[in-house]
JSON list of C-alpha atoms in Angstrom, two decimals:
[
{"chain": "A", "resi": 1, "resn": "MET", "atom": "CA", "xyz": [23.30, -59.51, 20.28]},
{"chain": "A", "resi": 2, "resn": "THR", "atom": "CA", "xyz": [25.27, -56.22, 19.95]},
{"chain": "A", "resi": 3, "resn": "LYS", "atom": "CA", "xyz": [28.40, -55.90, 22.58]},
{"chain": "A", "resi": 4, "resn": "LEU", "atom": "CA", "xyz": [28.71, -52.40, 24.03]},
{"chain": "A", "resi": 5, "resn": "SER", "atom": "CA", "xyz": [32.81, -51.66, 25.12]},
{"chain": "A", "resi": 6, "resn": "VAL", "atom": "CA", "xyz": [33.68, -49.17, 26.84]},
{"chain": "A", "resi": 7, "resn": "ASN", "atom": "CA", "xyz": [36.44, -46.80, 25.69]},
{"chain": "A", "resi": 8, "resn": "ILE", "atom": "CA", "xyz": [37.92, -45.35, 29.52]},
{"chain": "A", "resi": 9, "resn": "ASN", "atom": "CA", "xyz": [41.24, -43.55, 27.61]},
{"chain": "A", "resi": 10, "resn": "LYS", "atom": "CA", "xyz": [38.90, -40.05, 28.24]},
{"chain": "A", "resi": 11, "resn": "ILE", "atom": "CA", "xyz": [38.89, -41.44, 32.36]},
{"chain": "A", "resi": 12, "resn": "ALA", "atom": "CA", "xyz": [42.81, -41.66, 32.23]},
{"chain": "A", "resi": 13, "resn": "THR", "atom": "CA", "xyz": [43.19, -38.63, 30.42]},
{"chain": "A", "resi": 14, "resn": "LEU", "atom": "CA", "xyz": [41.36, -36.32, 32.91]},
{"chain": "A", "resi": 15, "resn": "ARG", "atom": "CA", "xyz": [43.03, -38.34, 35.47]},
{"chain": "A", "resi": 16, "resn": "ASN", "atom": "CA", "xyz": [46.80, -37.12, 34.16]},
{"chain": "A", "resi": 17, "resn": "ALA", "atom": "CA", "xyz": [45.93, -33.75, 34.72]},
{"chain": "A", "resi": 18, "resn": "ARG", "atom": "CA", "xyz": [46.28, -33.45, 37.79]},
{"chain": "A", "resi": 19, "resn": "GLY", "atom": "CA", "xyz": [49.14, -36.56, 38.27]},
{"chain": "A", "resi": 20, "resn": "HIS", "atom": "CA", "xyz": [47.68, -37.88, 41.33]},
{"chain": "A", "resi": 21, "resn": "ASN", "atom": "CA", "xyz": [45.28, -40.67, 40.73]},
{"chain": "A", "resi": 22, "resn": "ARG", "atom": "CA", "xyz": [41.01, -39.12, 40.42]},
{"chain": "A", "resi": 23, "resn": "PRO", "atom": "CA", "xyz": [39.11, -40.19, 38.99]},
{"chain": "A", "resi": 24, "resn": "ASP", "atom": "CA", "xyz": [40.53, -44.05, 40.03]},
{"chain": "A", "resi": 25, "resn": "LEU", "atom": "CA", "xyz": [41.09, -46.03, 36.61]},
{"chain": "A", "resi": 26, "resn": "LEU", "atom": "CA", "xyz": [40.59, -48.89, 37.49]},
{"chain": "A", "resi": 27, "resn": "GLN", "atom": "CA", "xyz": [37.85, -48.63, 39.86]},
{"chain": "A", "resi": 28, "resn": "ALA", "atom": "CA", "xyz": [35.99, -46.69, 36.98]},
{"chain": "A", "resi": 29, "resn": "ALA", "atom": "CA", "xyz": [36.35, -49.74, 34.75]},
{"chain": "A", "resi": 30, "resn": "ARG", "atom": "CA", "xyz": [34.75, -51.42, 37.17]},
{"chain": "A", "resi": 31, "resn": "ASP", "atom": "CA", "xyz": [32.30, -49.38, 37.61]},
{"chain": "A", "resi": 32, "resn": "CYS", "atom": "CA", "xyz": [31.67, -49.87, 33.71]},
{"chain": "A", "resi": 33, "resn": "GLU", "atom": "CA", "xyz": [31.03, -53.50, 34.38]},
{"chain": "A", "resi": 34, "resn": "ARG", "atom": "CA", "xyz": [28.78, -52.66, 37.03]},
{"chain": "A", "resi": 35, "resn": "PHE", "atom": "CA", "xyz": [27.00, -51.02, 34.84]},
{"chain": "A", "resi": 36, "resn": "GLY", "atom": "CA", "xyz": [26.14, -53.19, 31.92]},
{"chain": "A", "resi": 37, "resn": "ALA", "atom": "CA", "xyz": [29.74, -52.17, 29.99]},
{"chain": "A", "resi": 38, "resn": "GLU", "atom": "CA", "xyz": [30.59, -55.54, 28.30]},
{"chain": "A", "resi": 39, "resn": "GLY", "atom": "CA", "xyz": [33.91, -54.50, 27.60]},
{"chain": "A", "resi": 40, "resn": "ILE", "atom": "CA", "xyz": [36.41, -52.06, 28.14]},
{"chain": "A", "resi": 41, "resn": "THR", "atom": "CA", "xyz": [39.03, -50.52, 25.67]},
{"chain": "A", "resi": 42, "resn": "VAL", "atom": "CA", "xyz": [41.74, -49.01, 26.12]},
{"chain": "A", "resi": 43, "resn": "HIS", "atom": "CA", "xyz": [43.76, -47.17, 23.49]},
{"chain": "A", "resi": 44, "resn": "PRO", "atom": "CA", "xyz": [48.16, -46.61, 25.05]},
{"chain": "A", "resi": 45, "resn": "ARG", "atom": "CA", "xyz": [50.01, -44.60, 23.00]},
{"chain": "A", "resi": 46, "resn": "PRO", "atom": "CA", "xyz": [53.89, -44.36, 22.99]},
{"chain": "A", "resi": 47, "resn": "ASP", "atom": "CA", "xyz": [53.44, -40.25, 24.87]},
{"chain": "A", "resi": 48, "resn": "GLU", "atom": "CA", "xyz": [51.02, -42.50, 27.62]},
{"chain": "A", "resi": 49, "resn": "ARG", "atom": "CA", "xyz": [49.12, -38.84, 27.45]},
{"chain": "A", "resi": 50, "resn": "HIS", "atom": "CA", "xyz": [45.41, -40.93, 28.82]},
{"chain": "A", "resi": 51, "resn": "VAL", "atom": "CA", "xyz": [45.59, -44.46, 28.87]},
{"chain": "A", "resi": 52, "resn": "ARG", "atom": "CA", "xyz": [49.43, -45.98, 30.52]},
{"chain": "A", "resi": 53, "resn": "TYR", "atom": "CA", "xyz": [51.07, -49.23, 29.74]},
{"chain": "A", "resi": 54, "resn": "GLN", "atom": "CA", "xyz": [50.55, -50.11, 33.55]},
{"chain": "A", "resi": 55, "resn": "ASP", "atom": "CA", "xyz": [47.14, -49.63, 33.15]},
{"chain": "A", "resi": 56, "resn": "VAL", "atom": "CA", "xyz": [46.73, -51.77, 30.78]},
{"chain": "A", "resi": 57, "resn": "ARG", "atom": "CA", "xyz": [48.56, -54.33, 33.25]},
{"chain": "A", "resi": 58, "resn": "ASP", "atom": "CA", "xyz": [46.56, -53.34, 35.79]},
{"chain": "A", "resi": 59, "resn": "LEU", "atom": "CA", "xyz": [44.03, -53.20, 34.00]},
{"chain": "A", "resi": 60, "resn": "LYS", "atom": "CA", "xyz": [44.50, -57.34, 32.78]},
{"chain": "A", "resi": 61, "resn": "GLN", "atom": "CA", "xyz": [43.21, -58.30, 37.07]},
{"chain": "A", "resi": 62, "resn": "VAL", "atom": "CA", "xyz": [40.35, -56.02, 37.08]},
{"chain": "A", "resi": 63, "resn": "VAL", "atom": "CA", "xyz": [38.29, -56.88, 34.48]},
{"chain": "A", "resi": 64, "resn": "THR", "atom": "CA", "xyz": [35.85, -59.57, 34.08]},
{"chain": "A", "resi": 65, "resn": "THR", "atom": "CA", "xyz": [34.44, -59.49, 30.37]},
{"chain": "A", "resi": 66, "resn": "GLU", "atom": "CA", "xyz": [36.15, -57.99, 28.19]},
{"chain": "A", "resi": 67, "resn": "LEU", "atom": "CA", "xyz": [39.49, -56.22, 27.82]},
{"chain": "A", "resi": 68, "resn": "ASN", "atom": "CA", "xyz": [40.17, -55.09, 24.17]},
{"chain": "A", "resi": 69, "resn": "VAL", "atom": "CA", "xyz": [43.33, -53.04, 23.78]},
{"chain": "A", "resi": 70, "resn": "GLU", "atom": "CA", "xyz": [44.02, -50.71, 20.97]},
{"chain": "A", "resi": 71, "resn": "GLY", "atom": "CA", "xyz": [46.72, -49.66, 19.03]},
{"chain": "A", "resi": 72, "resn": "ASN", "atom": "CA", "xyz": [49.46, -49.65, 16.53]},
{"chain": "A", "resi": 73, "resn": "PRO", "atom": "CA", "xyz": [51.70, -52.86, 16.71]},
{"chain": "A", "resi": 74, "resn": "THR", "atom": "CA", "xyz": [54.24, -51.11, 17.56]},
{"chain": "A", "resi": 75, "resn": "PRO", "atom": "CA", "xyz": [57.95, -53.35, 19.18]},
{"chain": "A", "resi": 76, "resn": "ASP", "atom": "CA", "xyz": [56.42, -51.44, 22.98]},
{"chain": "A", "resi": 77, "resn": "PHE", "atom": "CA", "xyz": [52.62, -51.95, 21.96]},
{"chain": "A", "resi": 78, "resn": "LEU", "atom": "CA", "xyz": [52.61, -55.96, 20.80]},
{"chain": "A", "resi": 79, "resn": "ASP", "atom": "CA", "xyz": [56.12, -56.43, 24.29]},
{"chain": "A", "resi": 80, "resn": "LEU", "atom": "CA", "xyz": [52.76, -55.63, 26.49]},
{"chain": "A", "resi": 81, "resn": "VAL", "atom": "CA", "xyz": [50.52, -56.95, 24.61]},
{"chain": "A", "resi": 82, "resn": "ARG", "atom": "CA", "xyz": [52.24, -60.12, 25.03]},
{"chain": "A", "resi": 83, "resn": "LYS", "atom": "CA", "xyz": [52.95, -59.77, 28.39]},
{"chain": "A", "resi": 84, "resn": "VAL", "atom": "CA", "xyz": [48.69, -58.49, 29.37]},
{"chain": "A", "resi": 85, "resn": "ARG", "atom": "CA", "xyz": [47.11, -61.23, 26.99]},
{"chain": "A", "resi": 86, "resn": "PRO", "atom": "CA", "xyz": [44.23, -59.21, 26.49]},
{"chain": "A", "resi": 87, "resn": "GLU", "atom": "CA", "xyz": [40.57, -60.90, 25.05]},
{"chain": "A", "resi": 88, "resn": "GLN", "atom": "CA", "xyz": [40.64, -58.83, 22.18]},
{"chain": "A", "resi": 89, "resn": "VAL", "atom": "CA", "xyz": [43.89, -56.93, 20.31]},
{"chain": "A", "resi": 90, "resn": "THR", "atom": "CA", "xyz": [42.76, -54.15, 17.59]},
{"chain": "A", "resi": 91, "resn": "LEU", "atom": "CA", "xyz": [45.17, -52.93, 15.19]},
{"chain": "A", "resi": 92, "resn": "VAL", "atom": "CA", "xyz": [44.96, -49.16, 14.44]},
{"chain": "A", "resi": 93, "resn": "PRO", "atom": "CA", "xyz": [47.93, -47.25, 12.36]},
{"chain": "A", "resi": 94, "resn": "ASP", "atom": "CA", "xyz": [47.74, -44.60, 14.35]},
{"chain": "A", "resi": 95, "resn": "ALA", "atom": "CA", "xyz": [50.78, -42.36, 13.76]},
{"chain": "A", "resi": 96, "resn": "PRO", "atom": "CA", "xyz": [52.81, -40.77, 16.96]},
{"chain": "A", "resi": 97, "resn": "ASP", "atom": "CA", "xyz": [51.54, -37.87, 16.67]},
{"chain": "A", "resi": 98, "resn": "ALA", "atom": "CA", "xyz": [48.16, -38.47, 15.98]},
{"chain": "A", "resi": 99, "resn": "ILE", "atom": "CA", "xyz": [45.40, -36.77, 18.54]},
{"chain": "A", "resi": 100, "resn": "THR", "atom": "CA", "xyz": [42.94, -39.97, 17.70]},
{"chain": "A", "resi": 101, "resn": "SER", "atom": "CA", "xyz": [42.39, -42.42, 14.93]},
{"chain": "A", "resi": 102, "resn": "ASN", "atom": "CA", "xyz": [41.82, -41.26, 11.97]},
{"chain": "A", "resi": 103, "resn": "ALA", "atom": "CA", "xyz": [42.12, -44.17, 8.89]},
{"chain": "A", "resi": 104, "resn": "GLY", "atom": "CA", "xyz": [41.68, -47.79, 8.69]},
{"chain": "A", "resi": 105, "resn": "TRP", "atom": "CA", "xyz": [44.36, -50.30, 7.38]},
{"chain": "A", "resi": 106, "resn": "ASP", "atom": "CA", "xyz": [45.35, -50.96, 3.83]},
{"chain": "A", "resi": 107, "resn": "THR", "atom": "CA", "xyz": [44.98, -54.23, 3.78]},
{"chain": "A", "resi": 108, "resn": "ILE", "atom": "CA", "xyz": [46.74, -54.71, 0.77]},
{"chain": "A", "resi": 109, "resn": "LYS", "atom": "CA", "xyz": [49.94, -52.35, 1.19]},
{"chain": "A", "resi": 110, "resn": "HIS", "atom": "CA", "xyz": [50.18, -53.58, 4.31]},
{"chain": "A", "resi": 111, "resn": "GLN", "atom": "CA", "xyz": [49.06, -57.79, 3.98]},
{"chain": "A", "resi": 112, "resn": "VAL", "atom": "CA", "xyz": [52.73, -58.88, 4.19]},
{"chain": "A", "resi": 113, "resn": "TYR", "atom": "CA", "xyz": [53.57, -57.25, 7.51]},
{"chain": "A", "resi": 114, "resn": "LEU", "atom": "CA", "xyz": [49.68, -57.71, 9.02]},
{"chain": "A", "resi": 115, "resn": "ILE", "atom": "CA", "xyz": [49.62, -61.51, 8.01]},
{"chain": "A", "resi": 116, "resn": "GLY", "atom": "CA", "xyz": [53.01, -61.85, 10.91]},
{"chain": "A", "resi": 117, "resn": "VAL", "atom": "CA", "xyz": [50.98, -59.72, 13.56]},
{"chain": "A", "resi": 118, "resn": "VAL", "atom": "CA", "xyz": [48.03, -61.30, 13.36]},
{"chain": "A", "resi": 119, "resn": "GLN", "atom": "CA", "xyz": [49.86, -64.62, 13.78]},
{"chain": "A", "resi": 120, "resn": "GLU", "atom": "CA", "xyz": [51.38, -63.77, 16.53]},
{"chain": "A", "resi": 121, "resn": "LEU", "atom": "CA", "xyz": [48.72, -62.40, 18.39]},
{"chain": "A", "resi": 122, "resn": "LYS", "atom": "CA", "xyz": [46.25, -65.06, 18.22]},
{"chain": "A", "resi": 123, "resn": "ALA", "atom": "CA", "xyz": [49.22, -67.60, 18.89]},
{"chain": "A", "resi": 124, "resn": "LEU", "atom": "CA", "xyz": [48.36, -65.31, 22.27]},
{"chain": "A", "resi": 125, "resn": "GLY", "atom": "CA", "xyz": [45.28, -66.86, 22.36]},
{"chain": "A", "resi": 126, "resn": "CYS", "atom": "CA", "xyz": [43.58, -62.76, 21.82]},
{"chain": "A", "resi": 127, "resn": "ARG", "atom": "CA", "xyz": [41.25, -62.26, 19.29]},
{"chain": "A", "resi": 128, "resn": "VAL", "atom": "CA", "xyz": [42.27, -59.96, 16.59]},
{"chain": "A", "resi": 129, "resn": "SER", "atom": "CA", "xyz": [40.69, -56.96, 14.51]},
{"chain": "A", "resi": 130, "resn": "ILE", "atom": "CA", "xyz": [41.84, -55.19, 12.35]},
{"chain": "A", "resi": 131, "resn": "PHE", "atom": "CA", "xyz": [40.87, -51.27, 12.11]},
{"chain": "A", "resi": 132, "resn": "LEU", "atom": "CA", "xyz": [39.41, -50.81, 8.58]},
{"chain": "A", "resi": 133, "resn": "ASP", "atom": "CA", "xyz": [37.53, -48.34, 6.59]},
{"chain": "A", "resi": 134, "resn": "PRO", "atom": "CA", "xyz": [34.48, -49.28, 4.77]},
{"chain": "A", "resi": 135, "resn": "ASP", "atom": "CA", "xyz": [35.66, -49.99, 1.56]},
{"chain": "A", "resi": 136, "resn": "PRO", "atom": "CA", "xyz": [35.23, -53.73, 0.00]},
{"chain": "A", "resi": 137, "resn": "ALA", "atom": "CA", "xyz": [38.83, -54.02, -1.29]},
{"chain": "A", "resi": 138, "resn": "MET", "atom": "CA", "xyz": [40.52, -53.79, 2.21]},
{"chain": "A", "resi": 139, "resn": "VAL", "atom": "CA", "xyz": [37.05, -55.92, 3.31]},
{"chain": "A", "resi": 140, "resn": "LYS", "atom": "CA", "xyz": [38.93, -58.85, 1.09]},
{"chain": "A", "resi": 141, "resn": "ALA", "atom": "CA", "xyz": [42.11, -58.21, 1.90]},
{"chain": "A", "resi": 142, "resn": "ALA", "atom": "CA", "xyz": [41.75, -58.44, 5.53]},
{"chain": "A", "resi": 143, "resn": "VAL", "atom": "CA", "xyz": [41.11, -61.89, 4.89]},
{"chain": "A", "resi": 144, "resn": "ALA", "atom": "CA", "xyz": [43.80, -63.00, 3.86]},
{"chain": "A", "resi": 145, "resn": "THR", "atom": "CA", "xyz": [45.36, -61.73, 7.07]},
{"chain": "A", "resi": 146, "resn": "GLY", "atom": "CA", "xyz": [44.17, -64.01, 9.05]},
{"chain": "A", "resi": 147, "resn": "THR", "atom": "CA", "xyz": [42.14, -61.20, 11.17]},
{"chain": "A", "resi": 148, "resn": "ASP", "atom": "CA", "xyz": [38.67, -62.94, 13.66]},
{"chain": "A", "resi": 149, "resn": "ARG", "atom": "CA", "xyz": [37.31, -59.68, 13.31]},
{"chain": "A", "resi": 150, "resn": "ILE", "atom": "CA", "xyz": [37.34, -55.88, 11.68]},
{"chain": "A", "resi": 151, "resn": "GLU", "atom": "CA", "xyz": [36.42, -52.65, 12.76]},
{"chain": "A", "resi": 152, "resn": "LEU", "atom": "CA", "xyz": [34.44, -49.89, 10.71]},
{"chain": "A", "resi": 153, "resn": "TYR", "atom": "CA", "xyz": [36.21, -46.91, 10.80]},
{"chain": "A", "resi": 154, "resn": "THR", "atom": "CA", "xyz": [33.08, -44.81, 11.14]},
{"chain": "A", "resi": 155, "resn": "GLU", "atom": "CA", "xyz": [34.69, -41.12, 11.50]},
{"chain": "A", "resi": 156, "resn": "ALA", "atom": "CA", "xyz": [31.89, -40.57, 8.03]},
{"chain": "A", "resi": 157, "resn": "TYR", "atom": "CA", "xyz": [29.58, -42.20, 8.79]},
{"chain": "A", "resi": 158, "resn": "ALA", "atom": "CA", "xyz": [29.29, -39.80, 11.91]},
{"chain": "A", "resi": 159, "resn": "SER", "atom": "CA", "xyz": [29.79, -36.94, 10.37]},
{"chain": "A", "resi": 160, "resn": "ASN", "atom": "CA", "xyz": [27.60, -37.26, 6.88]},
{"chain": "A", "resi": 161, "resn": "TYR", "atom": "CA", "xyz": [24.46, -39.34, 9.91]},
{"chain": "A", "resi": 162, "resn": "ALA", "atom": "CA", "xyz": [22.41, -35.32, 10.19]},
{"chain": "A", "resi": 163, "resn": "ALA", "atom": "CA", "xyz": [22.28, -35.16, 6.71]},
{"chain": "A", "resi": 164, "resn": "ASP", "atom": "CA", "xyz": [21.07, -38.59, 5.22]},
{"chain": "A", "resi": 165, "resn": "PRO", "atom": "CA", "xyz": [21.37, -40.98, 8.01]},
{"chain": "A", "resi": 166, "resn": "ALA", "atom": "CA", "xyz": [20.78, -43.96, 4.76]},
{"chain": "A", "resi": 167, "resn": "ALA", "atom": "CA", "xyz": [23.35, -42.58, 2.28]},
{"chain": "A", "resi": 168, "resn": "ALA", "atom": "CA", "xyz": [25.74, -41.90, 5.07]},
{"chain": "A", "resi": 169, "resn": "LEU", "atom": "CA", "xyz": [25.49, -45.74, 6.77]},
{"chain": "A", "resi": 170, "resn": "ALA", "atom": "CA", "xyz": [25.43, -47.25, 2.61]},
{"chain": "A", "resi": 171, "resn": "PRO", "atom": "CA", "xyz": [29.11, -47.82, 2.39]},
{"chain": "A", "resi": 172, "resn": "TYR", "atom": "CA", "xyz": [29.13, -49.06, 5.56]},
{"chain": "A", "resi": 173, "resn": "ARG", "atom": "CA", "xyz": [26.66, -51.39, 5.24]},
{"chain": "A", "resi": 174, "resn": "GLN", "atom": "CA", "xyz": [27.80, -52.53, 1.88]},
{"chain": "A", "resi": 175, "resn": "ALA", "atom": "CA", "xyz": [31.38, -53.56, 3.56]},
{"chain": "A", "resi": 176, "resn": "ALA", "atom": "CA", "xyz": [29.15, -54.96, 6.67]},
{"chain": "A", "resi": 177, "resn": "GLU", "atom": "CA", "xyz": [28.00, -57.72, 4.26]},
{"chain": "A", "resi": 178, "resn": "LEU", "atom": "CA", "xyz": [30.80, -58.45, 2.43]},
{"chain": "A", "resi": 179, "resn": "ALA", "atom": "CA", "xyz": [32.45, -59.47, 6.18]},
{"chain": "A", "resi": 180, "resn": "GLN", "atom": "CA", "xyz": [29.76, -62.12, 6.81]},
{"chain": "A", "resi": 181, "resn": "GLU", "atom": "CA", "xyz": [29.53, -63.35, 2.92]},
{"chain": "A", "resi": 182, "resn": "LEU", "atom": "CA", "xyz": [33.95, -63.81, 3.90]},
{"chain": "A", "resi": 183, "resn": "GLY", "atom": "CA", "xyz": [33.48, -64.73, 7.46]},
{"chain": "A", "resi": 184, "resn": "LEU", "atom": "CA", "xyz": [34.65, -61.81, 9.06]},
{"chain": "A", "resi": 185, "resn": "GLY", "atom": "CA", "xyz": [33.45, -60.79, 12.57]},
{"chain": "A", "resi": 186, "resn": "LEU", "atom": "CA", "xyz": [32.31, -56.95, 12.51]},
{"chain": "A", "resi": 187, "resn": "ASN", "atom": "CA", "xyz": [32.29, -54.56, 14.95]},
{"chain": "A", "resi": 188, "resn": "ALA", "atom": "CA", "xyz": [32.41, -50.59, 14.46]},
{"chain": "A", "resi": 189, "resn": "GLY", "atom": "CA", "xyz": [33.69, -46.99, 16.41]},
{"chain": "A", "resi": 190, "resn": "HIS", "atom": "CA", "xyz": [34.33, -43.72, 16.69]},
{"chain": "A", "resi": 191, "resn": "ASP", "atom": "CA", "xyz": [32.01, -41.00, 16.54]},
{"chain": "A", "resi": 192, "resn": "LEU", "atom": "CA", "xyz": [29.34, -43.18, 17.53]},
{"chain": "A", "resi": 193, "resn": "ASP", "atom": "CA", "xyz": [26.38, -41.77, 20.28]},
{"chain": "A", "resi": 194, "resn": "LEU", "atom": "CA", "xyz": [23.21, -41.53, 21.58]},
{"chain": "A", "resi": 195, "resn": "ASP", "atom": "CA", "xyz": [22.34, -39.82, 18.01]},
{"chain": "A", "resi": 196, "resn": "ASN", "atom": "CA", "xyz": [23.35, -42.10, 16.05]},
{"chain": "A", "resi": 197, "resn": "LEU", "atom": "CA", "xyz": [24.26, -45.25, 16.72]},
{"chain": "A", "resi": 198, "resn": "ALA", "atom": "CA", "xyz": [20.99, -46.68, 16.93]},
{"chain": "A", "resi": 199, "resn": "TYR", "atom": "CA", "xyz": [20.37, -46.49, 13.78]},
{"chain": "A", "resi": 200, "resn": "LEU", "atom": "CA", "xyz": [24.20, -47.67, 12.78]},
{"chain": "A", "resi": 201, "resn": "HIS", "atom": "CA", "xyz": [22.85, -50.94, 15.10]},
{"chain": "A", "resi": 202, "resn": "GLN", "atom": "CA", "xyz": [19.43, -51.42, 12.92]},
{"chain": "A", "resi": 203, "resn": "HIS", "atom": "CA", "xyz": [20.66, -51.78, 9.78]},
{"chain": "A", "resi": 204, "resn": "LEU", "atom": "CA", "xyz": [25.04, -52.75, 9.70]},
{"chain": "A", "resi": 205, "resn": "PRO", "atom": "CA", "xyz": [24.16, -56.91, 9.55]},
{"chain": "A", "resi": 206, "resn": "GLY", "atom": "CA", "xyz": [26.43, -58.69, 11.42]},
{"chain": "A", "resi": 207, "resn": "LEU", "atom": "CA", "xyz": [27.23, -56.44, 14.23]},
{"chain": "A", "resi": 208, "resn": "ALA", "atom": "CA", "xyz": [29.34, -57.84, 16.91]},
{"chain": "A", "resi": 209, "resn": "GLU", "atom": "CA", "xyz": [30.71, -55.00, 19.31]},
{"chain": "A", "resi": 210, "resn": "VAL", "atom": "CA", "xyz": [30.72, -51.21, 19.46]},
{"chain": "A", "resi": 211, "resn": "SER", "atom": "CA", "xyz": [33.62, -49.64, 21.36]},
{"chain": "A", "resi": 212, "resn": "ILE", "atom": "CA", "xyz": [32.58, -45.98, 22.30]},
{"chain": "A", "resi": 213, "resn": "GLY", "atom": "CA", "xyz": [33.97, -43.35, 24.88]},
{"chain": "A", "resi": 214, "resn": "HIS", "atom": "CA", "xyz": [34.99, -39.79, 24.12]},
{"chain": "A", "resi": 215, "resn": "ALA", "atom": "CA", "xyz": [31.35, -39.19, 23.55]},
{"chain": "A", "resi": 216, "resn": "LEU", "atom": "CA", "xyz": [29.75, -42.01, 26.02]},
{"chain": "A", "resi": 217, "resn": "ILE", "atom": "CA", "xyz": [32.12, -40.48, 28.89]},
{"chain": "A", "resi": 218, "resn": "CYS", "atom": "CA", "xyz": [30.65, -36.50, 27.48]},
{"chain": "A", "resi": 219, "resn": "ASP", "atom": "CA", "xyz": [27.13, -37.49, 28.35]},
{"chain": "A", "resi": 220, "resn": "ALA", "atom": "CA", "xyz": [27.88, -38.89, 31.84]},
{"chain": "A", "resi": 221, "resn": "LEU", "atom": "CA", "xyz": [29.84, -35.35, 32.77]},
{"chain": "A", "resi": 222, "resn": "TYR", "atom": "CA", "xyz": [25.73, -34.66, 32.39]},
{"chain": "A", "resi": 223, "resn": "LEU", "atom": "CA", "xyz": [23.78, -37.54, 32.90]},
{"chain": "A", "resi": 224, "resn": "GLY", "atom": "CA", "xyz": [26.21, -39.43, 35.23]},
{"chain": "A", "resi": 225, "resn": "LEU", "atom": "CA", "xyz": [27.86, -42.60, 34.08]},
{"chain": "A", "resi": 226, "resn": "GLU", "atom": "CA", "xyz": [25.17, -45.95, 35.11]},
{"chain": "A", "resi": 227, "resn": "ASN", "atom": "CA", "xyz": [22.38, -43.68, 33.08]},
{"chain": "A", "resi": 228, "resn": "THR", "atom": "CA", "xyz": [24.79, -43.29, 30.48]},
{"chain": "A", "resi": 229, "resn": "ILE", "atom": "CA", "xyz": [25.56, -46.48, 29.63]},
{"chain": "A", "resi": 230, "resn": "GLN", "atom": "CA", "xyz": [22.26, -48.15, 30.37]},
{"chain": "A", "resi": 231, "resn": "LEU", "atom": "CA", "xyz": [21.02, -45.51, 27.62]},
{"chain": "A", "resi": 232, "resn": "TYR", "atom": "CA", "xyz": [23.94, -46.50, 24.73]},
{"chain": "A", "resi": 233, "resn": "LYS", "atom": "CA", "xyz": [22.78, -49.93, 25.96]},
{"chain": "A", "resi": 234, "resn": "ARG", "atom": "CA", "xyz": [18.77, -49.21, 25.23]},
{"chain": "A", "resi": 235, "resn": "GLN", "atom": "CA", "xyz": [20.28, -47.65, 22.29]},
{"chain": "A", "resi": 236, "resn": "LEU", "atom": "CA", "xyz": [21.60, -51.87, 21.29]},
{"chain": "A", "resi": 237, "resn": "LEU", "atom": "CA", "xyz": [18.29, -53.05, 21.51]}
]
């Protein structure tokens, strides 16, 4: 079964707009779990423009499913992870000024660096996932880092889905099949929504988890959070 991890960054963005605690991020995480989410994802960035480092510490105390913390493994990020020890850490190579994640790792160029980071995180008891474009060479090189999983960056799939779903998915299916052959677990995320999620799920072998935030929170404005989470889970049946 493919798990749904709800990314609550956008809820933190809304809270930060007024400088108080409305909406309450911790209560939102509890509610997401109560409504059926099988994980909570956050991506703290250095400028703390949405989820803050303290939020991550606080969330560790209330999340009862799985806490997935995404980010570029800078010294500050790694220090946070050492203290929090989330169930999963997803390594994402964002630049500090990136609006959102926009590329996967070059697991050949950065292999030695990633090996050291992965070893430390696994020693802390965290499952490790590396954010990747659907490039077979990057998938093959990811194995040498020791990572448990890869997360396929699905922006290109989402952008091209309406024009030709099969063509949009083709490189992702190839990457997923290769990951299975190599013994890597598989996650996916970025720009997934109620239009394109079911097709991805039906045709991507071995998909363990999707993390979805922006589209899900946008849908919740109209449909309600509980109903929206249930609608997304139905796409994963």
